[in-house]
PDB file of C-alpha atoms in Angstrom:
ATOM      1  CA  UNK L   1     -19.666   0.503  -3.576  1.00  0.00           C
ATOM      2  CA  UNK L   2     -17.929  -2.396  -1.846  1.00  0.00           C
ATOM      3  CA  UNK L   3     -19.326  -3.002   1.619  1.00  0.00           C
ATOM      4  CA  UNK L   4     -16.000  -3.766   3.240  1.00  0.00           C
ATOM      5  CA  UNK L   5     -13.313  -1.222   4.030  1.00  0.00           C
ATOM      6  CA  UNK L   6     -10.382  -2.045   6.236  1.00  0.00           C
ATOM      7  CA  UNK L   7      -8.409  -0.306   8.961  1.00  0.00           C
ATOM      8  CA  UNK L   8      -4.993  -1.874   8.610  1.00  0.00           C
ATOM      9  CA  UNK L   9      -1.536  -2.030  10.129  1.00  0.00           C
ATOM     10  CA  UNK L  10       0.777   0.908  10.268  1.00  0.00           C
ATOM     11  CA  UNK L  11       3.981   1.889   8.486  1.00  0.00           C
ATOM     12  CA  UNK L  12       6.671   2.989  10.923  1.00  0.00           C
ATOM     13  CA  UNK L  13       7.757   6.548  10.284  1.00  0.00           C
ATOM     14  CA  UNK L  14      10.783   8.450  11.546  1.00  0.00           C
ATOM     15  CA  UNK L  15      10.411   9.130  15.287  1.00  0.00           C
ATOM     16  CA  UNK L  16       8.056   6.152  15.607  1.00  0.00           C
ATOM     17  CA  UNK L  17       5.009   7.714  13.945  1.00  0.00           C
ATOM     18  CA  UNK L  18       2.418   5.208  12.746  1.00  0.00           C
ATOM     19  CA  UNK L  19       0.174   5.510   9.713  1.00  0.00           C
ATOM     20  CA  UNK L  20      -3.322   3.995   9.905  1.00  0.00           C
ATOM     21  CA  UNK L  21      -5.467   3.745   6.799  1.00  0.00           C
ATOM     22  CA  UNK L  22      -8.828   2.433   5.658  1.00  0.00           C
ATOM     23  CA  UNK L  23      -8.583   0.630   2.306  1.00  0.00           C
ATOM     24  CA  UNK L  24     -11.158  -0.430  -0.276  1.00  0.00           C
ATOM     25  CA  UNK L  25     -11.038  -4.204  -0.779  1.00  0.00           C
ATOM     26  CA  UNK L  26     -12.168  -4.023  -4.409  1.00  0.00           C
ATOM     27  CA  UNK L  27      -9.950  -1.309  -5.877  1.00  0.00           C
ATOM     28  CA  UNK L  28      -7.378  -0.925  -3.065  1.00  0.00           C
ATOM     29  CA  UNK L  29      -8.036   2.797  -2.765  1.00  0.00           C
ATOM     30  CA  UNK L  30      -7.243   4.552   0.518  1.00  0.00           C
ATOM     31  CA  UNK L  31     -10.403   6.229   1.807  1.00  0.00           C
ATOM     32  CA  UNK L  32      -9.111   7.505   5.171  1.00  0.00           C
ATOM     33  CA  UNK L  33      -5.754   7.928   6.858  1.00  0.00           C
ATOM     34  CA  UNK L  34      -4.278   9.162  10.122  1.00  0.00           C
ATOM     35  CA  UNK L  35      -0.776   9.495  11.524  1.00  0.00           C
ATOM     36  CA  UNK L  36      -0.239   8.958  15.258  1.00  0.00           C
ATOM     37  CA  UNK L  37       2.695   8.478  17.596  1.00  0.00           C
ATOM     38  CA  UNK L  38       0.884   5.837  19.656  1.00  0.00           C
ATOM     39  CA  UNK L  39       2.741   2.533  19.779  1.00  0.00           C
ATOM     40  CA  UNK L  40      -0.447   0.430  19.768  1.00  0.00           C
ATOM     41  CA  UNK L  41      -3.411   0.482  17.420  1.00  0.00           C
ATOM     42  CA  UNK L  42      -6.253  -0.436  19.808  1.00  0.00           C
ATOM     43  CA  UNK L  43      -7.260   3.183  20.381  1.00  0.00           C
ATOM     44  CA  UNK L  44      -7.464   3.856  16.614  1.00  0.00           C
ATOM     45  CA  UNK L  45     -10.134   1.309  15.644  1.00  0.00           C
ATOM     46  CA  UNK L  46     -13.265   3.392  16.203  1.00  0.00           C
ATOM     47  CA  UNK L  47     -11.743   6.640  14.967  1.00  0.00           C
ATOM     48  CA  UNK L  48     -10.458   5.143  11.714  1.00  0.00           C
ATOM     49  CA  UNK L  49     -13.697   3.256  11.063  1.00  0.00           C
ATOM     50  CA  UNK L  50     -15.731   6.415  11.619  1.00  0.00           C
ATOM     51  CA  UNK L  51     -13.481   8.364   9.249  1.00  0.00           C
ATOM     52  CA  UNK L  52     -14.044   5.715   6.577  1.00  0.00           C
ATOM     53  CA  UNK L  53     -17.790   5.726   7.230  1.00  0.00           C
ATOM     54  CA  UNK L  54     -17.916   9.502   6.906  1.00  0.00           C
ATOM     55  CA  UNK L  55     -15.817   9.495   3.730  1.00  0.00           C
ATOM     56  CA  UNK L  56     -18.087   6.901   2.149  1.00  0.00           C
ATOM     57  CA  UNK L  57     -21.258   8.623   3.354  1.00  0.00           C
ATOM     58  CA  UNK L  58     -22.872   5.331   4.369  1.00  0.00           C
ATOM     59  CA  UNK L  59     -25.108   4.479   7.320  1.00  0.00           C
ATOM     60  CA  UNK L  60     -23.494   1.098   8.007  1.00  0.00           C
ATOM     61  CA  UNK L  61     -19.929  -0.182   7.690  1.00  0.00           C
ATOM     62  CA  UNK L  62     -18.348  -3.617   8.221  1.00  0.00           C
ATOM     63  CA  UNK L  63     -14.563  -3.122   8.378  1.00  0.00           C
ATOM     64  CA  UNK L  64     -11.972  -5.839   8.926  1.00  0.00           C
ATOM     65  CA  UNK L  65      -8.882  -5.298  11.066  1.00  0.00           C
ATOM     66  CA  UNK L  66      -6.132  -7.430  12.556  1.00  0.00           C
ATOM     67  CA  UNK L  67      -5.789  -8.402  16.205  1.00  0.00           C
ATOM     68  CA  UNK L  68      -3.536  -5.409  16.902  1.00  0.00           C
ATOM     69  CA  UNK L  69      -6.661  -3.216  16.776  1.00  0.00           C
ATOM     70  CA  UNK L  70      -8.685  -5.337  19.199  1.00  0.00           C
ATOM     71  CA  UNK L  71     -10.097  -3.259  22.050  1.00  0.00           C
ATOM     72  CA  UNK L  72     -12.988  -4.128  24.351  1.00  0.00           C
ATOM     73  CA  UNK L  73     -13.779  -0.429  24.740  1.00  0.00           C
ATOM     74  CA  UNK L  74     -13.551   0.428  21.043  1.00  0.00           C
ATOM     75  CA  UNK L  75     -15.826  -2.371  19.800  1.00  0.00           C
ATOM     76  CA  UNK L  76     -18.982  -1.139  21.635  1.00  0.00           C
ATOM     77  CA  UNK L  77     -18.205   2.389  20.432  1.00  0.00           C
ATOM     78  CA  UNK L  78     -18.096   1.051  16.859  1.00  0.00           C
ATOM     79  CA  UNK L  79     -21.427  -0.735  17.312  1.00  0.00           C
ATOM     80  CA  UNK L  80     -23.069   2.455  18.573  1.00  0.00           C
ATOM     81  CA  UNK L  81     -21.792   4.251  15.473  1.00  0.00           C
ATOM     82  CA  UNK L  82     -23.225   1.660  13.068  1.00  0.00           C
ATOM     83  CA  UNK L  83     -19.917  -0.132  12.488  1.00  0.00           C
ATOM     84  CA  UNK L  84     -19.818  -3.948  12.678  1.00  0.00           C
ATOM     85  CA  UNK L  85     -16.123  -4.695  12.886  1.00  0.00           C
ATOM     86  CA  UNK L  86     -14.552  -8.109  12.256  1.00  0.00           C
ATOM     87  CA  UNK L  87     -11.202  -8.923  13.838  1.00  0.00           C
ATOM     88  CA  UNK L  88      -9.572 -11.762  15.801  1.00  0.00           C
ATOM     89  CA  UNK L  89      -9.190 -11.660  19.573  1.00  0.00           C
ATOM     90  CA  UNK L  90      -5.595 -11.458  20.876  1.00  0.00           C
ATOM     91  CA  UNK L  91      -4.240 -14.744  22.220  1.00  0.00           C
ATOM     92  CA  UNK L  92      -3.771 -13.805  25.895  1.00  0.00           C
ATOM     93  CA  UNK L  93      -5.278 -16.789  27.731  1.00  0.00           C
ATOM     94  CA  UNK L  94      -2.799 -18.290  30.190  1.00  0.00           C
ATOM     95  CA  UNK L  95      -5.091 -21.274  30.729  1.00  0.00           C
ATOM     96  CA  UNK L  96      -5.207 -22.088  27.017  1.00  0.00           C
ATOM     97  CA  UNK L  97      -1.428 -21.760  26.783  1.00  0.00           C
ATOM     98  CA  UNK L  98      -1.077 -24.199  29.677  1.00  0.00           C
ATOM     99  CA  UNK L  99      -3.426 -26.671  27.967  1.00  0.00           C
ATOM    100  CA  UNK L 100      -6.441 -26.051  30.224  1.00  0.00           C
ATOM    101  CA  UNK L 101     -10.003 -25.036  29.355  1.00  0.00           C
ATOM    102  CA  UNK L 102     -10.546 -21.304  29.220  1.00  0.00           C
ATOM    103  CA  UNK L 103     -13.561 -18.993  29.164  1.00  0.00           C
ATOM    104  CA  UNK L 104     -14.347 -19.690  25.487  1.00  0.00           C
ATOM    105  CA  UNK L 105     -14.897 -23.365  26.334  1.00  0.00           C
ATOM    106  CA  UNK L 106     -17.826 -22.409  28.576  1.00  0.00           C
ATOM    107  CA  UNK L 107     -21.229 -21.705  26.998  1.00  0.00           C
ATOM    108  CA  UNK L 108     -23.146 -18.653  28.214  1.00  0.00           C
ATOM    109  CA  UNK L 109     -26.938 -18.976  28.623  1.00  0.00           C
ATOM    110  CA  UNK L 110     -28.442 -15.443  28.520  1.00  0.00           C
ATOM    111  CA  UNK L 111     -31.874 -16.594  29.703  1.00  0.00           C
ATOM    112  CA  UNK L 112     -30.395 -18.127  32.848  1.00  0.00           C
ATOM    113  CA  UNK L 113     -27.568 -15.623  33.231  1.00  0.00           C
ATOM    114  CA  UNK L 114     -25.229 -18.563  33.758  1.00  0.00           C
ATOM    115  CA  UNK L 115     -22.386 -20.433  32.101  1.00  0.00           C
ATOM    116  CA  UNK L 116     -22.283 -24.158  31.284  1.00  0.00           C
ATOM    117  CA  UNK L 117     -18.841 -25.698  31.567  1.00  0.00           C
ATOM    118  CA  UNK L 118     -17.421 -28.637  29.504  1.00  0.00           C
ATOM    119  CA  UNK L 119     -18.182 -30.969  32.427  1.00  0.00           C
ATOM    120  CA  UNK L 120     -21.893 -30.139  32.189  1.00  0.00           C
ATOM    121  CA  UNK L 121     -22.047 -28.059  35.376  1.00  0.00           C
ATOM    122  CA  UNK L 122     -23.862 -24.719  35.636  1.00  0.00           C
ATOM    123  CA  UNK L 123     -21.904 -21.686  36.793  1.00  0.00           C
ATOM    124  CA  UNK L 124     -24.460 -19.203  38.192  1.00  0.00           C
ATOM    125  CA  UNK L 125     -23.830 -15.492  38.583  1.00  0.00           C
ATOM    126  CA  UNK L 126     -22.588 -14.876  42.126  1.00  0.00           C
ATOM    127  CA  UNK L 127     -22.292 -11.091  42.108  1.00  0.00           C
ATOM    128  CA  UNK L 128     -21.787  -8.020  39.888  1.00  0.00           C
ATOM    129  CA  UNK L 129     -19.222  -5.331  40.562  1.00  0.00           C
ATOM    130  CA  UNK L 130     -17.844  -2.139  39.013  1.00  0.00           C
ATOM    131  CA  UNK L 131     -14.112  -2.115  38.282  1.00  0.00           C
ATOM    132  CA  UNK L 132     -12.349   0.692  36.396  1.00  0.00           C
ATOM    133  CA  UNK L 133     -15.696   1.867  35.060  1.00  0.00           C
ATOM    134  CA  UNK L 134     -16.582  -1.610  33.768  1.00  0.00           C
ATOM    135  CA  UNK L 135     -19.577  -3.577  35.084  1.00  0.00           C
ATOM    136  CA  UNK L 136     -18.402  -7.159  35.586  1.00  0.00           C
ATOM    137  CA  UNK L 137     -20.266 -10.276  36.688  1.00  0.00           C
ATOM    138  CA  UNK L 138     -18.556 -13.275  38.361  1.00  0.00           C
ATOM    139  CA  UNK L 139     -19.669 -16.870  37.770  1.00  0.00           C
ATOM    140  CA  UNK L 140     -18.584 -20.099  39.461  1.00  0.00           C
ATOM    141  CA  UNK L 141     -19.778 -23.351  40.989  1.00  0.00           C
ATOM    142  CA  UNK L 142     -18.639 -25.270  44.041  1.00  0.00           C
ATOM    143  CA  UNK L 143     -18.873 -28.515  42.050  1.00  0.00           C
ATOM    144  CA  UNK L 144     -15.355 -27.935  40.692  1.00  0.00           C
ATOM    145  CA  UNK L 145     -13.734 -29.470  43.770  1.00  0.00           C
ATOM    146  CA  UNK L 146     -15.178 -32.912  43.025  1.00  0.00           C
ATOM    147  CA  UNK L 147     -15.001 -32.635  39.214  1.00  0.00           C
ATOM    148  CA  UNK L 148     -12.812 -35.202  37.377  1.00  0.00           C
ATOM    149  CA  UNK L 149     -11.904 -32.457  34.861  1.00  0.00           C
ATOM    150  CA  UNK L 150     -10.751 -30.002  37.524  1.00  0.00           C
ATOM    151  CA  UNK L 151      -7.066 -30.260  36.616  1.00  0.00           C
ATOM    152  CA  UNK L 152      -7.988 -29.415  33.019  1.00  0.00           C
ATOM    153  CA  UNK L 153      -9.953 -26.357  34.098  1.00  0.00           C
ATOM    154  CA  UNK L 154      -8.220 -24.598  36.974  1.00  0.00           C
ATOM    155  CA  UNK L 155      -5.413 -24.743  39.505  1.00  0.00           C
ATOM    156  CA  UNK L 156      -7.590 -23.058  42.159  1.00  0.00           C
ATOM    157  CA  UNK L 157     -10.532 -24.251  44.239  1.00  0.00           C
ATOM    158  CA  UNK L 158     -12.989 -23.487  41.433  1.00  0.00           C
ATOM    159  CA  UNK L 159     -12.980 -22.067  37.923  1.00  0.00           C
ATOM    160  CA  UNK L 160     -14.307 -18.523  38.004  1.00  0.00           C
ATOM    161  CA  UNK L 161     -15.553 -16.775  34.869  1.00  0.00           C
ATOM    162  CA  UNK L 162     -15.824 -13.005  34.510  1.00  0.00           C
ATOM    163  CA  UNK L 163     -18.318 -11.466  32.076  1.00  0.00           C
ATOM    164  CA  UNK L 164     -18.381  -7.820  31.010  1.00  0.00           C
ATOM    165  CA  UNK L 165     -21.762  -6.158  30.443  1.00  0.00           C
ATOM    166  CA  UNK L 166     -20.835  -5.661  26.757  1.00  0.00           C
ATOM    167  CA  UNK L 167     -19.464  -9.176  26.324  1.00  0.00           C
ATOM    168  CA  UNK L 168     -22.233 -10.001  23.837  1.00  0.00           C
ATOM    169  CA  UNK L 169     -20.758  -7.456  21.413  1.00  0.00           C
ATOM    170  CA  UNK L 170     -17.354  -9.138  21.627  1.00  0.00           C
ATOM    171  CA  UNK L 171     -19.059 -12.473  20.978  1.00  0.00           C
ATOM    172  CA  UNK L 172     -20.741 -10.977  17.898  1.00  0.00           C
ATOM    173  CA  UNK L 173     -17.322 -10.019  16.565  1.00  0.00           C
ATOM    174  CA  UNK L 174     -16.151 -13.607  16.995  1.00  0.00           C
ATOM    175  CA  UNK L 175     -19.269 -14.983  15.294  1.00  0.00           C
ATOM    176  CA  UNK L 176     -18.647 -12.733  12.284  1.00  0.00           C
ATOM    177  CA  UNK L 177     -15.092 -13.980  12.092  1.00  0.00           C
ATOM    178  CA  UNK L 178     -16.189 -17.619  12.411  1.00  0.00           C
ATOM    179  CA  UNK L 179     -18.743 -17.089   9.631  1.00  0.00           C
ATOM    180  CA  UNK L 180     -16.120 -15.557   7.316  1.00  0.00           C
ATOM    181  CA  UNK L 181     -12.696 -17.012   8.198  1.00  0.00           C
ATOM    182  CA  UNK L 182     -11.224 -15.740   4.917  1.00  0.00           C
ATOM    183  CA  UNK L 183     -11.823 -12.128   5.981  1.00  0.00           C
ATOM    184  CA  UNK L 184      -8.409 -11.870   7.647  1.00  0.00           C
ATOM    185  CA  UNK L 185      -6.696 -13.238   4.551  1.00  0.00           C
ATOM    186  CA  UNK L 186      -8.503 -10.665   2.404  1.00  0.00           C
ATOM    187  CA  UNK L 187      -7.413  -7.959   4.851  1.00  0.00           C
ATOM    188  CA  UNK L 188      -3.791  -9.035   4.579  1.00  0.00           C
ATOM    189  CA  UNK L 189      -3.889  -9.123   0.778  1.00  0.00           C
ATOM    190  CA  UNK L 190      -5.564  -5.723   0.710  1.00  0.00           C
ATOM    191  CA  UNK L 191      -2.972  -4.186   3.029  1.00  0.00           C
ATOM    192  CA  UNK L 192       0.010  -5.283   0.987  1.00  0.00           C
ATOM    193  CA  UNK L 193      -1.001  -3.373  -2.117  1.00  0.00           C
ATOM    194  CA  UNK L 194      -1.124   0.248  -0.856  1.00  0.00           C
ATOM    195  CA  UNK L 195       1.586  -0.080   1.757  1.00  0.00           C
ATOM    196  CA  UNK L 196       3.922  -1.918  -0.586  1.00  0.00           C
ATOM    197  CA  UNK L 197       3.562   0.922  -3.070  1.00  0.00           C
ATOM    198  CA  UNK L 198       3.948   3.631  -0.418  1.00  0.00           C
ATOM    199  CA  UNK L 199       7.034   2.010   1.066  1.00  0.00           C
ATOM    200  CA  UNK L 200       8.578   1.787  -2.374  1.00  0.00           C
ATOM    201  CA  UNK L 201       7.978   5.494  -2.885  1.00  0.00           C
ATOM    202  CA  UNK L 202       8.930   6.915   0.513  1.00  0.00           C
ATOM    203  CA  UNK L 203      11.351   4.320   1.824  1.00  0.00           C
ATOM    204  CA  UNK L 204      10.730   1.267   3.949  1.00  0.00           C
ATOM    205  CA  UNK L 205      11.971   2.659   7.278  1.00  0.00           C
ATOM    206  CA  UNK L 206      11.207   6.372   7.470  1.00  0.00           C
ATOM    207  CA  UNK L 207       9.587   9.416   5.903  1.00  0.00           C
ATOM    208  CA  UNK L 208      11.430  12.380   4.457  1.00  0.00           C
ATOM    209  CA  UNK L 209      10.302  14.703   7.270  1.00  0.00           C
ATOM    210  CA  UNK L 210      10.443  14.730  11.058  1.00  0.00           C
ATOM    211  CA  UNK L 211       7.889  15.526  13.793  1.00  0.00           C
ATOM    212  CA  UNK L 212       4.312  14.324  13.775  1.00  0.00           C
ATOM    213  CA  UNK L 213       2.729  17.374  12.053  1.00  0.00           C
ATOM    214  CA  UNK L 214       5.201  17.199   9.172  1.00  0.00           C
ATOM    215  CA  UNK L 215       4.838  13.452   8.742  1.00  0.00           C
ATOM    216  CA  UNK L 216       1.060  13.951   8.743  1.00  0.00           C
ATOM    217  CA  UNK L 217       1.404  16.596   6.038  1.00  0.00           C
ATOM    218  CA  UNK L 218       3.573  14.228   4.017  1.00  0.00           C
ATOM    219  CA  UNK L 219       0.888  11.538   4.179  1.00  0.00           C
ATOM    220  CA  UNK L 220      -1.759  14.061   3.132  1.00  0.00           C
ATOM    221  CA  UNK L 221       0.243  14.401  -0.079  1.00  0.00           C
ATOM    222  CA  UNK L 222       1.204  10.731  -0.458  1.00  0.00           C
ATOM    223  CA  UNK L 223      -2.314   9.286  -0.187  1.00  0.00           C
ATOM    224  CA  UNK L 224      -3.924  11.315  -3.021  1.00  0.00           C
ATOM    225  CA  UNK L 225      -0.885  10.576  -5.187  1.00  0.00           C
ATOM    226  CA  UNK L 226      -1.278   6.868  -4.538  1.00  0.00           C
ATOM    227  CA  UNK L 227      -5.035   6.986  -5.187  1.00  0.00           C
ATOM    228  CA  UNK L 228      -4.539   8.897  -8.424  1.00  0.00           C
ATOM    229  CA  UNK L 229      -2.127   6.221  -9.632  1.00  0.00           C
ATOM    230  CA  UNK L 230      -4.656   3.514  -8.778  1.00  0.00           C
ATOM    231  CA  UNK L 231      -7.484   5.312 -10.581  1.00  0.00           C
ATOM    232  CA  UNK L 232      -5.295   5.781 -13.659  1.00  0.00           C
ATOM    233  CA  UNK L 233      -4.438   2.076 -13.628  1.00  0.00           C
ATOM    234  CA  UNK L 234      -8.104   1.113 -13.268  1.00  0.00           C
ATOM    235  CA  UNK L 235      -9.780   3.613 -15.603  1.00  0.00           C
ATOM    236  CA  UNK L 236      -6.997   4.818 -17.849  1.00  0.00           C
ATOM    237  CA  UNK L 237      -6.282   8.475 -18.563  1.00  0.00           C
ATOM    238  CA  UNK L 238      -9.177   8.844 -21.016  1.00  0.00           C
ATOM    239  CA  UNK L 239     -11.658   7.304 -18.592  1.00  0.00           C
ATOM    240  CA  UNK L 240     -10.439   9.520 -15.759  1.00  0.00           C
ATOM    241  CA  UNK L 241     -10.661  12.687 -17.874  1.00  0.00           C
ATOM    242  CA  UNK L 242     -14.134  11.705 -19.008  1.00  0.00           C
ATOM    243  CA  UNK L 243     -15.218  11.147 -15.414  1.00  0.00           C
ATOM    244  CA  UNK L 244     -13.824  14.523 -14.373  1.00  0.00           C
ATOM    245  CA  UNK L 245     -15.535  16.254 -17.275  1.00  0.00           C
ATOM    246  CA  UNK L 246     -18.828  14.526 -16.493  1.00  0.00           C
TER     247      UNK L 246
END
């Protein structure tokens, strides 16, 4: 079986329900689906990936998703479940937008528990704290005040860097993306096939039913119908009947 299955964007349903699916990149078959009324997809990443993993009955899964599913809390949960997700980080850095260096421009040295900045200075760990259930470490150096690159780094007295205890897992996600930059393009091409077909069948803006349970029931019917069409296109009616008989 293909190793890569993808949680993808949602189709807007009547009353703002969102459909999340996991799709096979080789045959474009839907292997898992869920309807929610949540406006954002971050909380769906681990759940959808685990549904796909269970449906495929595999011990390891490497799904690809878009940045709308990025969640610092969900990624460690995926790793614990044997799911190595690939997805881009949301572009939320104010420093990068303003043309200054940001956290990604500093290199973390695990052995020293310190960051190295673009100016060559070492930012040691000053203290560790617990905020909103997250263990965070703070790094900075007093050398910033005399640094010729200070205006490119920070508007404050020194550039402070915050590191989460699970930051290494987020860095692993970025390394996977850097190693396979075409993954997001494949995800986009994979998404268009099933959702284009479903939108053509059920309408581009809404489902036939209302309320979340009814929309969910509608998708339970729509997904097998879509998959059956795909299997018929791939195998043909004779091949499908032979497979069923076997």
